[in-house]
Amino acid sequence: MSVLVQNCRTCGGRWFPARLLCPRCGGDDLVPVGVERGVVEQLTHLGDVVIASVACDPEPLLVARLHGPVEPGDVVELTDDPGASGRPVAFVPPISLPREELS
């Protein structure tokens, strides 16, 4: 299980959602990489739904829906398929990578 984020080959920054240019260095050499897990930083309860800030190492900070009992400081697996595991996971909806503009 993993979530795809963009990695800038120029400066090493990682971004989600996908961008056309790196917001740190302006580079356009961006490639998708999988991020397997992150650390829950903060939780927000919206009725039965739990939303969390999940910090990846080295970056980015993701907003994810939690499935399973999780507390701040816990390491969670990141997935774009919440039914894939019986363990607590952080669900990040998949997004498409930006397409080049058509001429």
mmCIF file with all atom_site columns, C-alpha atoms in Angstrom:
data_model
loop_
_atom_site.group_PDB
_atom_site.id
_atom_site.type_symbol
_atom_site.label_atom_id
_atom_site.label_alt_id
_atom_site.label_comp_id
_atom_site.label_asym_id
_atom_site.label_entity_id
_atom_site.label_seq_id
_atom_site.pdbx_PDB_ins_code
_atom_site.Cartn_x
_atom_site.Cartn_y
_atom_site.Cartn_z
_atom_site.occupancy
_atom_site.B_iso_or_equiv
_atom_site.pdbx_formal_charge
_atom_site.auth_seq_id
_atom_site.auth_comp_id
_atom_site.auth_asym_id
_atom_site.auth_atom_id
_atom_site.pdbx_PDB_model_num
ATOM 1   C CA . MET A 1 1   ? 0.000   0.000  0.000   1.00 0.00 ? 1   MET A CA 1
ATOM 2   C CA . SER A 1 2   ? 1.168   3.490  -0.714  1.00 0.00 ? 2   SER A CA 1
ATOM 3   C CA . VAL A 1 3   ? 0.137   6.927  -1.903  1.00 0.00 ? 3   VAL A CA 1
ATOM 4   C CA . LEU A 1 4   ? 1.760   8.629  -4.883  1.00 0.00 ? 4   LEU A CA 1
ATOM 5   C CA . VAL A 1 5   ? 3.303   12.035 -4.283  1.00 0.00 ? 5   VAL A CA 1
ATOM 6   C CA . GLN A 1 6   ? 5.541   14.081 -6.558  1.00 0.00 ? 6   GLN A CA 1
ATOM 7   C CA . ASN A 1 7   ? 9.271   14.202 -5.984  1.00 0.00 ? 7   ASN A CA 1
ATOM 8   C CA . CYS A 1 8   ? 11.321  17.070 -7.445  1.00 0.00 ? 8   CYS A CA 1
ATOM 9   C CA . ARG A 1 9   ? 14.579  15.693 -8.812  1.00 0.00 ? 9   ARG A CA 1
ATOM 10  C CA . THR A 1 10  ? 16.134  19.174 -8.670  1.00 0.00 ? 10  THR A CA 1
ATOM 11  C CA . CYS A 1 11  ? 15.664  20.044 -4.975  1.00 0.00 ? 11  CYS A CA 1
ATOM 12  C CA . GLY A 1 12  ? 14.252  16.828 -3.456  1.00 0.00 ? 12  GLY A CA 1
ATOM 13  C CA . GLY A 1 13  ? 10.955  18.407 -2.362  1.00 0.00 ? 13  GLY A CA 1
ATOM 14  C CA . ARG A 1 14  ? 7.866   16.204 -2.223  1.00 0.00 ? 14  ARG A CA 1
ATOM 15  C CA . TRP A 1 15  ? 4.399   17.538 -3.023  1.00 0.00 ? 15  TRP A CA 1
ATOM 16  C CA . PHE A 1 16  ? 0.774   16.474 -2.854  1.00 0.00 ? 16  PHE A CA 1
ATOM 17  C CA . PRO A 1 17  ? -1.386  17.109 -4.746  1.00 0.00 ? 17  PRO A CA 1
ATOM 18  C CA . ALA A 1 18  ? 0.573   17.020 -7.992  1.00 0.00 ? 18  ALA A CA 1
ATOM 19  C CA . ARG A 1 19  ? 1.824   20.265 -9.521  1.00 0.00 ? 19  ARG A CA 1
ATOM 20  C CA . LEU A 1 20  ? 3.204   21.361 -12.870 1.00 0.00 ? 20  LEU A CA 1
ATOM 21  C CA . LEU A 1 21  ? 6.274   23.035 -11.296 1.00 0.00 ? 21  LEU A CA 1
ATOM 22  C CA . CYS A 1 22  ? 8.035   22.571 -7.979  1.00 0.00 ? 22  CYS A CA 1
ATOM 23  C CA . PRO A 1 23  ? 6.816   25.297 -5.574  1.00 0.00 ? 23  PRO A CA 1
ATOM 24  C CA . ARG A 1 24  ? 10.220  25.342 -3.843  1.00 0.00 ? 24  ARG A CA 1
ATOM 25  C CA . CYS A 1 25  ? 12.670  25.670 -6.746  1.00 0.00 ? 25  CYS A CA 1
ATOM 26  C CA . GLY A 1 26  ? 10.490  26.131 -9.837  1.00 0.00 ? 26  GLY A CA 1
ATOM 27  C CA . GLY A 1 27  ? 11.885  22.960 -11.420 1.00 0.00 ? 27  GLY A CA 1
ATOM 28  C CA . ASP A 1 28  ? 9.855   20.841 -13.811 1.00 0.00 ? 28  ASP A CA 1
ATOM 29  C CA . ASP A 1 29  ? 11.653  17.514 -13.311 1.00 0.00 ? 29  ASP A CA 1
ATOM 30  C CA . LEU A 1 30  ? 8.913   15.948 -11.165 1.00 0.00 ? 30  LEU A CA 1
ATOM 31  C CA . VAL A 1 31  ? 8.361   12.205 -10.813 1.00 0.00 ? 31  VAL A CA 1
ATOM 32  C CA . PRO A 1 32  ? 5.765   10.216 -8.853  1.00 0.00 ? 32  PRO A CA 1
ATOM 33  C CA . VAL A 1 33  ? 7.032   8.257  -5.842  1.00 0.00 ? 33  VAL A CA 1
ATOM 34  C CA . GLY A 1 34  ? 5.178   6.049  -3.396  1.00 0.00 ? 34  GLY A CA 1
ATOM 35  C CA . VAL A 1 35  ? 4.963   6.943  0.284   1.00 0.00 ? 35  VAL A CA 1
ATOM 36  C CA . GLU A 1 36  ? 4.184   3.959  2.525   1.00 0.00 ? 36  GLU A CA 1
ATOM 37  C CA . ARG A 1 37  ? 3.534   5.464  5.959   1.00 0.00 ? 37  ARG A CA 1
ATOM 38  C CA . GLY A 1 38  ? 3.385   8.608  8.038   1.00 0.00 ? 38  GLY A CA 1
ATOM 39  C CA . VAL A 1 39  ? 2.944   9.870  11.595  1.00 0.00 ? 39  VAL A CA 1
ATOM 40  C CA . VAL A 1 40  ? -0.419  11.222 12.744  1.00 0.00 ? 40  VAL A CA 1
ATOM 41  C CA . GLU A 1 41  ? 0.049   14.794 13.977  1.00 0.00 ? 41  GLU A CA 1
ATOM 42  C CA . GLN A 1 42  ? -3.482  16.073 14.617  1.00 0.00 ? 42  GLN A CA 1
ATOM 43  C CA . LEU A 1 43  ? -7.001  14.650 14.562  1.00 0.00 ? 43  LEU A CA 1
ATOM 44  C CA . THR A 1 44  ? -10.353 16.227 13.767  1.00 0.00 ? 44  THR A CA 1
ATOM 45  C CA . HIS A 1 45  ? -13.598 14.380 14.512  1.00 0.00 ? 45  HIS A CA 1
ATOM 46  C CA . LEU A 1 46  ? -16.537 15.058 12.191  1.00 0.00 ? 46  LEU A CA 1
ATOM 47  C CA . GLY A 1 47  ? -19.218 12.781 13.605  1.00 0.00 ? 47  GLY A CA 1
ATOM 48  C CA . ASP A 1 48  ? -18.066 9.226  12.841  1.00 0.00 ? 48  ASP A CA 1
ATOM 49  C CA . VAL A 1 49  ? -15.396 10.442 10.406  1.00 0.00 ? 49  VAL A CA 1
ATOM 50  C CA . VAL A 1 50  ? -11.858 11.129 11.628  1.00 0.00 ? 50  VAL A CA 1
ATOM 51  C CA . ILE A 1 51  ? -9.605  13.404 9.540   1.00 0.00 ? 51  ILE A CA 1
ATOM 52  C CA . ALA A 1 52  ? -5.901  13.685 10.347  1.00 0.00 ? 52  ALA A CA 1
ATOM 53  C CA . SER A 1 53  ? -2.768  15.573 9.418   1.00 0.00 ? 53  SER A CA 1
ATOM 54  C CA . VAL A 1 54  ? -0.215  12.877 8.560   1.00 0.00 ? 54  VAL A CA 1
ATOM 55  C CA . ALA A 1 55  ? 3.464   13.841 8.312   1.00 0.00 ? 55  ALA A CA 1
ATOM 56  C CA . CYS A 1 56  ? 5.549   11.816 5.877   1.00 0.00 ? 56  CYS A CA 1
ATOM 57  C CA . ASP A 1 57  ? 9.326   11.511 6.070   1.00 0.00 ? 57  ASP A CA 1
ATOM 58  C CA . PRO A 1 58  ? 10.787  13.727 4.687   1.00 0.00 ? 58  PRO A CA 1
ATOM 59  C CA . GLU A 1 59  ? 7.604   15.376 3.312   1.00 0.00 ? 59  GLU A CA 1
ATOM 60  C CA . PRO A 1 60  ? 4.753   16.183 2.538   1.00 0.00 ? 60  PRO A CA 1
ATOM 61  C CA . LEU A 1 61  ? 2.081   16.753 5.169   1.00 0.00 ? 61  LEU A CA 1
ATOM 62  C CA . LEU A 1 62  ? -1.080  14.973 3.994   1.00 0.00 ? 62  LEU A CA 1
ATOM 63  C CA . VAL A 1 63  ? -4.700  15.341 5.039   1.00 0.00 ? 63  VAL A CA 1
ATOM 64  C CA . ALA A 1 64  ? -6.231  11.880 5.270   1.00 0.00 ? 64  ALA A CA 1
ATOM 65  C CA . ARG A 1 65  ? -9.323  10.064 6.495   1.00 0.00 ? 65  ARG A CA 1
ATOM 66  C CA . LEU A 1 66  ? -8.434  7.567  9.206   1.00 0.00 ? 66  LEU A CA 1
ATOM 67  C CA . HIS A 1 67  ? -9.788  4.040  9.369   1.00 0.00 ? 67  HIS A CA 1
ATOM 68  C CA . GLY A 1 68  ? -9.244  2.259  12.676  1.00 0.00 ? 68  GLY A CA 1
ATOM 69  C CA . PRO A 1 69  ? -8.282  3.392  16.176  1.00 0.00 ? 69  PRO A CA 1
ATOM 70  C CA . VAL A 1 70  ? -5.452  5.918  15.859  1.00 0.00 ? 70  VAL A CA 1
ATOM 71  C CA . GLU A 1 71  ? -4.006  8.573  18.155  1.00 0.00 ? 71  GLU A CA 1
ATOM 72  C CA . PRO A 1 72  ? -1.560  11.452 17.522  1.00 0.00 ? 72  PRO A CA 1
ATOM 73  C CA . GLY A 1 73  ? 1.980   10.092 17.315  1.00 0.00 ? 73  GLY A CA 1
ATOM 74  C CA . ASP A 1 74  ? 0.893   6.754  15.822  1.00 0.00 ? 74  ASP A CA 1
ATOM 75  C CA . VAL A 1 75  ? 2.496   5.556  12.599  1.00 0.00 ? 75  VAL A CA 1
ATOM 76  C CA . VAL A 1 76  ? -0.126  4.661  9.977   1.00 0.00 ? 76  VAL A CA 1
ATOM 77  C CA . GLU A 1 77  ? 0.043   3.016  6.591   1.00 0.00 ? 77  GLU A CA 1
ATOM 78  C CA . LEU A 1 78  ? -1.008  5.285  3.741   1.00 0.00 ? 78  LEU A CA 1
ATOM 79  C CA . THR A 1 79  ? -3.333  3.940  1.103   1.00 0.00 ? 79  THR A CA 1
ATOM 80  C CA . ASP A 1 80  ? -5.607  5.015  -1.706  1.00 0.00 ? 80  ASP A CA 1
ATOM 81  C CA . ASP A 1 81  ? -7.783  1.923  -1.024  1.00 0.00 ? 81  ASP A CA 1
ATOM 82  C CA . PRO A 1 82  ? -9.246  1.971  2.520   1.00 0.00 ? 82  PRO A CA 1
ATOM 83  C CA . GLY A 1 83  ? -10.551 -1.607 2.316   1.00 0.00 ? 83  GLY A CA 1
ATOM 84  C CA . ALA A 1 84  ? -7.123  -3.111 1.566   1.00 0.00 ? 84  ALA A CA 1
ATOM 85  C CA . SER A 1 85  ? -6.059  -3.813 5.157   1.00 0.00 ? 85  SER A CA 1
ATOM 86  C CA . GLY A 1 86  ? -7.593  -4.752 8.470   1.00 0.00 ? 86  GLY A CA 1
ATOM 87  C CA . ARG A 1 87  ? -5.047  -2.542 10.236  1.00 0.00 ? 87  ARG A CA 1
ATOM 88  C CA . PRO A 1 88  ? -5.507  1.194  10.914  1.00 0.00 ? 88  PRO A CA 1
ATOM 89  C CA . VAL A 1 89  ? -4.762  3.159  7.756   1.00 0.00 ? 89  VAL A CA 1
ATOM 90  C CA . ALA A 1 90  ? -4.849  6.734  6.510   1.00 0.00 ? 90  ALA A CA 1
ATOM 91  C CA . PHE A 1 91  ? -6.875  7.001  3.314   1.00 0.00 ? 91  PHE A CA 1
ATOM 92  C CA . VAL A 1 92  ? -5.716  9.602  0.802   1.00 0.00 ? 92  VAL A CA 1
ATOM 93  C CA . PRO A 1 93  ? -7.948  9.737  -2.282  1.00 0.00 ? 93  PRO A CA 1
ATOM 94  C CA . PRO A 1 94  ? -5.984  9.168  -5.484  1.00 0.00 ? 94  PRO A CA 1
ATOM 95  C CA . ILE A 1 95  ? -5.513  12.112 -7.821  1.00 0.00 ? 95  ILE A CA 1
ATOM 96  C CA . SER A 1 96  ? -4.333  12.208 -11.377 1.00 0.00 ? 96  SER A CA 1
ATOM 97  C CA . LEU A 1 97  ? -0.988  13.745 -12.138 1.00 0.00 ? 97  LEU A CA 1
ATOM 98  C CA . PRO A 1 98  ? -1.168  16.974 -14.146 1.00 0.00 ? 98  PRO A CA 1
ATOM 99  C CA . ARG A 1 99  ? -1.232  16.600 -17.903 1.00 0.00 ? 99  ARG A CA 1
ATOM 100 C CA . GLU A 1 100 ? 0.819   18.720 -20.221 1.00 0.00 ? 100 GLU A CA 1
ATOM 101 C CA . GLU A 1 101 ? -1.171  21.509 -21.764 1.00 0.00 ? 101 GLU A CA 1
ATOM 102 C CA . LEU A 1 102 ? -2.452  20.716 -25.227 1.00 0.00 ? 102 LEU A CA 1
ATOM 103 C CA . SER A 1 103 ? -1.284  23.068 -27.951 1.00 0.00 ? 103 SER A CA 1
#
